[in-house]
Coordinates of C-alpha atoms and ligand atoms in Angstrom, one line a residue:
M886 CA -14.4 -2.8 -17.6
T887 CA -11.9 -4.6 -19.8
T888 CA -11.2 -8.3 -19.1
A889 CA -8.2 -9.6 -17.2
Q890 CA -6.5 -10.6 -20.4
T891 CA -6.6 -7.2 -22.1
Q892 CA -3.6 -4.8 -22.2
I893 CA -4.3 -1.3 -21.1
A894 CA -2.8 0.7 -24.0
T895 CA -4.5 4.0 -24.2
D896 CA -5.6 6.9 -22.1
D897 CA -9.2 6.1 -23.2
E898 CA -8.9 2.6 -21.7
E899 CA -7.7 4.3 -18.4
A900 CA -10.5 6.8 -18.4
L901 CA -13.0 3.9 -18.8
I902 CA -11.5 2.0 -15.9
L903 CA -11.5 5.1 -13.7
A904 CA -15.1 5.9 -14.6
A905 CA -16.1 2.4 -13.8
V906 CA -14.2 2.6 -10.4
R907 CA -15.8 5.9 -9.6
E908 CA -19.2 4.2 -10.0
L909 CA -18.3 1.2 -7.9
V910 CA -16.9 3.4 -5.2
A911 CA -20.0 5.6 -5.1
E912 CA -22.5 2.7 -5.1
K913 CA -20.7 -0.1 -3.1
V914 CA -17.6 1.2 -1.3
A915 CA -18.6 4.6 0.2
P916 CA -21.8 3.3 1.8
R917 CA -19.8 0.6 3.6
A918 CA -16.8 2.8 4.7
A919 CA -18.1 3.9 8.2
E920 CA -19.3 0.3 8.9
I921 CA -15.9 -1.3 7.9
D922 CA -14.1 1.1 10.2
A923 CA -16.5 0.5 13.2
T924 CA -16.6 -3.3 13.0
G925 CA -12.8 -3.6 12.1
E926 CA -13.6 -6.6 10.0
F927 CA -11.9 -7.4 6.7
P928 CA -14.5 -6.5 3.9
W929 CA -14.7 -9.7 2.0
D930 CA -17.5 -8.3 -0.1
I931 CA -15.4 -5.4 -1.3
K932 CA -12.5 -7.7 -2.0
E933 CA -14.9 -9.8 -4.2
L934 CA -16.1 -6.7 -5.8
F935 CA -12.6 -5.6 -6.8
A936 CA -11.8 -9.2 -8.0
Q937 CA -14.8 -9.3 -10.1
N938 CA -13.9 -5.9 -11.7
D939 CA -10.2 -7.0 -12.4
L940 CA -8.8 -4.4 -9.9
L941 CA -6.5 -6.8 -7.9
G942 CA -4.0 -7.4 -10.8
I943 CA -3.8 -4.1 -12.7
P944 CA 0.0 -3.8 -13.0
I945 CA 0.5 -7.6 -13.5
P946 CA 1.6 -8.4 -17.0
S947 CA -1.2 -9.9 -19.1
E948 CA 0.7 -13.1 -19.8
Y949 CA 0.4 -13.8 -16.1
G950 CA -3.4 -13.1 -16.0
G951 CA -3.2 -9.4 -15.0
L952 CA -4.6 -6.3 -16.8
G953 CA -1.1 -5.4 -18.0
G954 CA -1.9 -1.9 -16.9
T955 CA 0.4 1.0 -16.0
F956 CA 1.5 2.0 -12.6
L957 CA -0.2 5.4 -13.3
T958 CA -3.5 3.6 -13.8
Y959 CA -2.9 1.6 -10.8
V960 CA -2.2 4.6 -8.5
K961 CA -5.2 6.5 -9.9
V962 CA -7.5 3.5 -9.0
V963 CA -6.0 3.3 -5.4
E964 CA -6.6 7.1 -5.1
E965 CA -10.3 6.9 -6.2
I966 CA -11.0 4.2 -3.7
A967 CA -9.3 5.9 -0.9
K968 CA -11.3 9.0 -1.4
A969 CA -14.1 7.0 0.2
C970 CA -12.5 4.2 2.2
A971 CA -8.7 3.9 3.0
S972 CA -9.1 0.3 4.2
S973 CA -10.7 -0.8 1.0
A974 CA -8.0 1.0 -1.0
L975 CA -5.4 -0.9 0.9
I976 CA -6.7 -4.2 -0.5
V977 CA -5.6 -3.1 -3.9
A978 CA -2.3 -1.5 -2.7
V979 CA -1.3 -4.5 -0.6
Q980 CA -2.1 -7.0 -3.5
E981 CA 0.4 -5.0 -5.5
L982 CA 2.9 -4.8 -2.7
G983 CA 2.7 -8.6 -2.1
M984 CA 3.0 -9.6 -5.7
L985 CA 5.9 -7.4 -6.6
P986 CA 8.6 -9.7 -5.0
I987 CA 7.4 -12.4 -7.4
V988 CA 7.3 -10.0 -10.4
I989 CA 10.7 -8.7 -9.6
G990 CA 12.6 -11.8 -8.3
G991 CA 10.5 -14.7 -9.5
S992 CA 11.4 -17.1 -12.3
D993 CA 9.0 -17.5 -15.3
E994 CA 7.7 -20.7 -13.8
Q995 CA 7.1 -19.1 -10.4
K996 CA 5.3 -16.2 -12.1
H997 CA 3.0 -18.7 -14.0
R998 CA 2.4 -20.6 -10.7
F999 CA 1.5 -17.7 -8.4
L1000 CA 0.5 -14.6 -10.3
P1001 CA -2.7 -15.7 -12.1
K1002 CA -4.4 -16.5 -8.9
I1003 CA -3.2 -13.2 -7.4
A1004 CA -4.3 -11.3 -10.4
S1005 CA -7.8 -12.8 -10.4
G1006 CA -8.2 -12.2 -6.7
E1007 CA -8.6 -15.9 -6.0
H1008 CA -5.5 -15.5 -3.8
L1009 CA -4.6 -12.5 -1.5
V1010 CA -1.0 -12.0 -1.0
A1011 CA 1.1 -10.2 1.7
Y1012 CA 4.7 -8.9 2.1
A1013 CA 6.5 -9.8 5.3
L1014 CA 9.7 -7.7 6.0
T1015 CA 9.1 -6.1 9.3
E1016 CA 10.2 -7.6 12.7
V1017 CA 9.9 -6.6 16.3
S1018 CA 13.3 -4.9 16.3
S1019 CA 13.6 -4.3 12.5
G1020 CA 11.2 -1.7 11.2
S1021 CA 13.2 1.2 9.8
D1022 CA 16.5 -0.8 10.1
A1023 CA 15.0 -3.6 7.9
L1024 CA 18.4 -5.1 7.1
G1025 CA 20.6 -4.7 10.2
S1026 CA 18.1 -6.0 12.7
M1027 CA 16.4 -8.8 10.7
R1028 CA 16.4 -12.0 12.9
T1029 CA 14.1 -14.5 10.9
R1030 CA 16.5 -17.2 9.8
A1031 CA 16.0 -19.6 6.7
E1032 CA 18.3 -22.6 6.8
K1033 CA 18.8 -24.8 3.7
R1034 CA 18.2 -28.5 4.4
G1035 CA 18.3 -30.7 1.3
D1036 CA 15.8 -29.4 -1.2
A1037 CA 14.0 -27.2 1.3
Y1038 CA 14.5 -24.3 3.6
V1039 CA 13.4 -24.2 7.2
L1040 CA 12.1 -20.9 8.5
N1041 CA 12.2 -19.7 12.1
G1042 CA 11.3 -16.3 13.4
Q1043 CA 8.5 -13.7 13.6
K1044 CA 7.3 -10.9 11.4
I1045 CA 5.1 -8.1 12.8
W1046 CA 2.8 -5.4 11.2
I1047 CA 2.0 -7.6 8.2
T1048 CA -0.9 -6.1 6.4
N1049 CA -3.4 -8.8 5.3
G1050 CA -1.2 -11.4 6.8
S1051 CA -4.2 -13.2 8.4
V1052 CA -6.2 -13.3 5.1
A1053 CA -3.4 -13.8 2.7
D1054 CA -3.1 -17.2 0.8
V1055 CA 0.6 -16.6 -0.1
V1056 CA 3.1 -14.5 1.7
C1057 CA 6.4 -13.1 0.4
V1058 CA 8.9 -13.5 3.3
F1059 CA 12.4 -12.1 3.7
A1060 CA 14.8 -14.1 6.0
V1061 CA 18.5 -14.2 6.7
T1062 CA 20.2 -17.2 5.1
D1063 CA 23.8 -15.9 5.8
P1064 CA 24.2 -13.7 8.9
A1065 CA 27.8 -12.8 8.0
A1066 CA 26.9 -11.6 4.5
G1067 CA 25.2 -8.2 5.4
S1068 CA 22.9 -7.1 2.6
R1069 CA 23.8 -10.2 0.6
G1070 CA 22.7 -12.5 3.4
V1071 CA 18.9 -12.0 3.0
T1072 CA 16.8 -14.2 0.8
A1073 CA 13.1 -13.9 -0.3
F1074 CA 10.6 -16.9 -0.1
V1075 CA 7.0 -17.5 -0.9
V1076 CA 5.2 -19.2 1.9
E1077 CA 1.8 -20.7 1.2
K1078 CA -1.1 -20.7 3.7
G1079 CA -1.4 -24.0 5.4
T1080 CA 2.3 -24.9 5.4
P1081 CA 3.1 -26.7 8.7
G1082 CA 4.9 -24.3 11.1
F1083 CA 3.4 -21.2 9.6
S1084 CA 0.8 -19.4 11.8
V1085 CA -0.8 -16.1 12.5
G1086 CA 0.0 -14.5 15.9
N1087 CA -1.1 -11.3 17.5
I1088 CA -3.7 -9.1 15.7
E1089 CA -3.0 -5.4 16.2
K1090 CA -5.7 -3.1 17.5
K1091 CA -5.2 0.2 15.6
M1092 CA -6.1 3.8 15.4
G1093 CA -7.1 3.7 11.7
I1094 CA -7.4 1.5 8.7
R1095 CA -9.3 -0.8 11.0
G1096 CA -10.8 -2.9 8.1
S1097 CA -7.3 -3.9 7.2
P1098 CA -5.9 -6.8 9.4
T1099 CA -2.3 -6.0 10.7
V1100 CA -0.8 -9.2 12.2
E1101 CA 2.2 -11.1 13.5
L1102 CA 3.3 -14.1 11.4
V1103 CA 5.1 -16.8 13.2
F1104 CA 7.4 -19.4 11.5
Q1105 CA 8.4 -22.4 13.6
D1106 CA 10.4 -25.0 11.9
C1107 CA 8.4 -24.1 8.8
E1108 CA 9.7 -26.1 5.9
I1109 CA 9.2 -24.6 2.5
P1110 CA 10.4 -26.1 -0.9
A1111 CA 13.5 -24.5 -2.4
A1112 CA 11.2 -24.0 -5.5
N1113 CA 9.6 -21.3 -3.5
R1114 CA 12.8 -19.2 -3.2
L1115 CA 12.6 -16.0 -5.2
G1116 CA 15.9 -15.2 -7.0
E1117 CA 19.2 -16.5 -5.8
E1118 CA 20.3 -16.8 -2.2
G1119 CA 21.4 -13.4 -1.0
E1120 CA 19.3 -11.4 -3.4
G1121 CA 16.4 -10.9 -1.0
F1122 CA 17.2 -7.4 0.5
K1123 CA 17.6 -5.9 -3.0
I1124 CA 14.3 -7.5 -4.0
A1125 CA 12.7 -6.0 -0.9
M1126 CA 14.0 -2.5 -1.7
K1127 CA 13.1 -2.7 -5.3
V1128 CA 9.5 -3.7 -4.3
L1129 CA 9.3 -0.6 -2.0
D1130 CA 10.4 1.7 -4.9
K1131 CA 7.3 0.6 -6.7
S1132 CA 4.9 0.1 -3.8
R1133 CA 5.5 3.5 -2.0
P1134 CA 3.6 5.2 -4.8
G1135 CA 0.7 3.0 -4.0
I1136 CA 0.7 4.2 -0.4
A1137 CA 1.1 7.8 -1.6
A1138 CA -2.0 7.3 -3.8
Q1139 CA -3.9 6.0 -0.6
A1140 CA -2.7 9.1 1.2
L1141 CA -3.7 11.4 -1.6
G1142 CA -7.2 9.8 -1.9
I1143 CA -7.8 10.3 1.8
A1144 CA -6.8 13.9 1.6
A1145 CA -8.9 14.6 -1.5
G1146 CA -11.9 12.8 0.1
A1147 CA -11.6 15.0 3.2
L1148 CA -11.1 18.2 1.1
D1149 CA -14.3 17.4 -0.8
Y1150 CA -16.3 16.8 2.3
A1151 CA -14.9 19.9 4.1
T1152 CA -15.6 22.1 0.9
N1153 CA -19.2 21.0 0.6
Y1154 CA -19.7 21.5 4.3
A1155 CA -18.2 25.0 4.1
K1156 CA -20.6 25.9 1.3
E1157 CA -23.7 24.8 3.4
R1158 CA -22.9 25.6 7.0
V1159 CA -23.9 29.2 7.8
A1160 CA -22.3 31.3 10.6
F1161 CA -22.7 35.0 11.2
G1162 CA -25.1 35.3 8.3
K1163 CA -23.1 33.5 5.5
P1164 CA -21.6 30.2 4.5
I1165 CA -18.5 29.6 6.6
G1166 CA -16.4 29.1 3.4
Q1167 CA -17.1 32.8 2.7
H1168 CA -15.3 33.8 5.8
Q1169 CA -11.6 34.3 4.9
G1170 CA -10.4 32.3 7.9
V1171 CA -12.1 29.1 6.4
G1172 CA -11.8 30.0 2.8
F1173 CA -8.1 30.5 2.9
M1174 CA -7.7 27.1 4.8
L1175 CA -9.7 25.4 2.0
A1176 CA -7.5 27.2 -0.6
D1177 CA -4.3 25.9 1.0
M1178 CA -5.8 22.4 1.3
K1179 CA -6.7 22.4 -2.3
T1180 CA -3.2 23.6 -3.4
E1181 CA -1.5 20.9 -1.3
V1182 CA -3.7 18.2 -2.8
E1183 CA -3.0 19.2 -6.3
A1184 CA 0.8 19.6 -5.6
A1185 CA 0.8 16.1 -4.1
R1186 CA -1.1 14.7 -7.1
L1187 CA 1.4 16.1 -9.6
M1188 CA 4.2 14.6 -7.7
L1189 CA 2.5 11.2 -7.3
Y1190 CA 1.8 10.9 -11.0
Q1191 CA 5.4 11.9 -11.8
A1192 CA 6.6 9.1 -9.5
A1193 CA 4.2 6.6 -11.2
Q1194 CA 5.3 7.6 -14.7
R1195 CA 8.9 7.0 -13.7
C1196 CA 7.9 3.6 -12.4
D1197 CA 6.3 2.9 -15.9
E1198 CA 9.3 4.1 -17.7
G1199 CA 11.8 2.2 -15.6
S1200 CA 13.6 5.3 -14.8
A1201 CA 16.9 5.4 -12.9
D1202 CA 15.5 7.8 -10.3
V1203 CA 12.5 5.8 -9.3
T1204 CA 13.9 5.3 -5.7
L1205 CA 14.0 9.2 -5.2
W1206 CA 10.7 9.9 -6.8
A1207 CA 8.8 7.1 -4.9
A1208 CA 10.3 8.4 -1.6
M1209 CA 9.4 12.0 -2.4
A1210 CA 5.8 11.1 -3.5
K1211 CA 5.3 9.0 -0.3
L1212 CA 6.6 11.8 1.8
K1213 CA 4.6 14.6 0.2
C1214 CA 1.3 12.7 -0.1
G1215 CA 1.6 11.3 3.5
D1216 CA 2.2 14.7 5.0
V1217 CA -0.6 16.3 2.9
A1218 CA -2.9 13.5 4.0
M1219 CA -2.2 14.4 7.7
S1220 CA -2.5 18.2 7.3
V1221 CA -5.5 18.2 5.0
T1222 CA -7.6 15.7 7.1
T1223 CA -6.6 17.6 10.4
D1224 CA -7.8 20.9 8.7
A1225 CA -10.9 19.2 7.4
V1226 CA -11.8 18.2 11.0
Q1227 CA -11.1 21.9 12.0
V1228 CA -13.5 23.2 9.2
L1229 CA -16.3 21.0 10.6
G1230 CA -15.6 22.1 14.1
G1231 CA -17.3 19.9 16.7
F1232 CA -18.9 17.8 14.0
G1233 CA -15.6 17.1 12.6
Y1234 CA -14.6 15.5 15.9
S1235 CA -17.6 13.2 15.8
A1236 CA -17.6 9.7 14.5
D1237 CA -20.9 10.6 12.8
Y1238 CA -18.9 12.5 10.1
P1239 CA -16.3 10.9 7.9
V1240 CA -13.4 13.3 8.4
E1241 CA -12.8 11.9 11.8
R1242 CA -12.1 8.6 10.3
M1243 CA -10.2 10.1 7.5
M1244 CA -7.8 11.8 10.0
R1245 CA -7.2 8.6 11.9
D1246 CA -6.6 6.7 8.6
A1247 CA -4.2 9.4 7.3
K1248 CA -1.8 8.9 10.1
I1249 CA -0.6 5.4 9.1
T1250 CA 0.6 6.9 5.6
Q1251 CA 3.3 8.8 7.5
I1252 CA 4.4 5.5 9.1
Y1253 CA 4.1 2.4 7.0
E1254 CA 6.2 1.5 3.9
G1255 CA 9.0 3.5 5.5
T1256 CA 8.4 6.4 8.0
Q1257 CA 8.6 9.9 6.7
Q1258 CA 12.0 10.0 8.4
I1259 CA 13.2 7.0 6.3
Q1260 CA 11.8 8.7 3.1
R1261 CA 13.9 11.8 4.0
L1262 CA 17.0 9.5 4.5
V1263 CA 16.5 7.9 1.1
I1264 CA 16.1 11.3 -0.5
S1265 CA 19.0 13.0 1.2
R1266 CA 21.2 10.0 0.3
K1267 CA 20.3 10.3 -3.3
L1268 CA 21.2 14.0 -3.1
V1269 CA 24.5 14.0 -1.2
G1270 CA 25.5 10.4 -0.8
R1271 CA 26.4 8.8 2.6
A1272 CA 29.5 8.5 4.7
Ligands
CAA2130 N1 17.0 -0.7 -5.1 C1 17.9 -1.7 -5.3 N2 19.0 -1.9 -4.2 C2 18.8 -1.1 -3.2 C3 18.0 -0.1 -2.9 C4 16.9 0.0 -3.9 N3 16.0 1.0 -3.9 N4 18.1 0.4 -1.8 C5 19.2 -0.2 -1.2 N5 19.6 -1.2 -2.1 C6 20.8 -1.9 -1.9 C7 22.1 -1.2 -1.6 O1 22.7 -0.8 -2.9 C8 22.9 -2.0 -0.8 O2 23.5 -2.9 -1.7 P1 25.1 -3.4 -1.5 O3 25.2 -3.9 -0.1 O4 25.3 -4.4 -2.5 O5 25.9 -2.2 -1.7 C9 22.0 -2.8 0.0 O6 20.7 -2.7 -0.7 C10 21.8 -2.2 1.4 O7 21.4 -0.8 1.3 P2 21.7 0.2 2.4 O8 23.2 0.1 2.7 O9 21.2 1.6 1.8 O10 20.8 -0.4 3.6 P3 20.5 0.3 5.0 O11 20.6 -0.7 6.1 O12 21.3 1.6 5.2 O13 18.9 0.7 4.8 C11 16.9 1.7 4.2 C12 18.4 1.3 3.8 C13 16.5 2.6 3.1 C14 16.9 2.5 5.4 C15 16.0 0.6 4.2 O14 16.3 -0.2 5.3 C16 14.5 0.9 4.3 O15 13.9 1.2 3.3 N6 13.9 0.9 5.6 C17 12.4 1.1 5.7 C18 11.8 -0.2 5.6 C19 10.4 -0.2 5.2 O16 10.0 0.7 4.4 N7 9.5 -1.0 5.6 C20 8.2 -1.0 5.3 C21 7.7 -2.5 5.5 S1 6.3 -2.8 4.3 C22 4.9 -2.0 4.9 O17 5.0 -1.2 5.7 C23 3.8 -2.4 4.1 C24 2.4 -2.2 4.7 O18 2.2 -2.4 5.9 C25 1.3 -1.8 3.8

């Protein structure tokens, strides 16, 4: 593995990183996956493993302590981890999601202040956009307020569904600074753990990704220095949207990894399980299912890698491709894991086999970072505009 200071420049370096990640996953992550799901506890050991192997700051520029890697390398790493454990893959993906507002909206001073500790894994970071009434309608229904008082802002409100919110050292929070200004009335801030008035509320009990804490964050007269504002007042919503353009491929990678992991397991099972005198994969009913699953996984992978390359190129159509990749990979994750359960029959429905967990984990990829309906909205607006 290269050091945190090294720029990833070549395909060879990417291949080395991926080979190392595969080894880590096989030796350390896969054996923990069922336990992480069963206990529902954040896997600090896995987070440390990723930190020690420089996996928590892959796309952070090397001048701020990251690997300076490409988005393509980053999504491939998330995919590899998600093949074995979706909760563990989310540690890498949410570190990227959380640091992106700083990369996109932060000043050089803020990048030097926050990014090195995020890249090294000393600090975990979260992204706080969603509220009780503002999920899909992130802008129109945002209620968290930030009022300027002297050289500080005072935050009041709640955020919900915040992945890693209870374990994060820093949280990028979006709040309304001017209720009359619409999309130009939202501002982004970095809130540091331990700031008076900032606390963790309800912790969700979830169907899947159980090793990844999803929490409510409460801001009650929470005073933060103006030096923690990202960008100018009113730039927050655009920062939030630009972040999602680059983070949705990370969730697409998680989805693809879950699907690929389920396909591998179902394929091996179909080669070994015998019914009516031959392996079940040799029966057309099962063989054709596997053929469709494989085709969908490979189609999703092509789309995801295209989206990631467009992120790397700074392409103008990154919003479109990020949404299409998330849509395709999320739907493939759900259909392939459901079919994997079917291939295993009764065993697939048992928690003793991993495809049951994979099917539960897949569902969230159709919901978070914008539901599949929101991805379709984004895509269709790019095609035909809006009224
Ligand atoms: N890049 C830059 N600017 C953008 C943009 C983009 N991709 N998308 C929108 N904007 C700008 C628009 O140009 C517009 O600017 P002006 O007002 O200056 O013209 C402004 O932002 C408002 O845009 P819209 O009018 O399109 O806003 P809207 O209210 O119609 O909503 C939306 C747009 C796409 C539906 C958006 O609200 C959205 O993406 N919703 C889903 C939210 C979401 O994905 N939440 C996920 C939370 S994070 C999470 O889930 C993480 C996790 O747990 C792991």
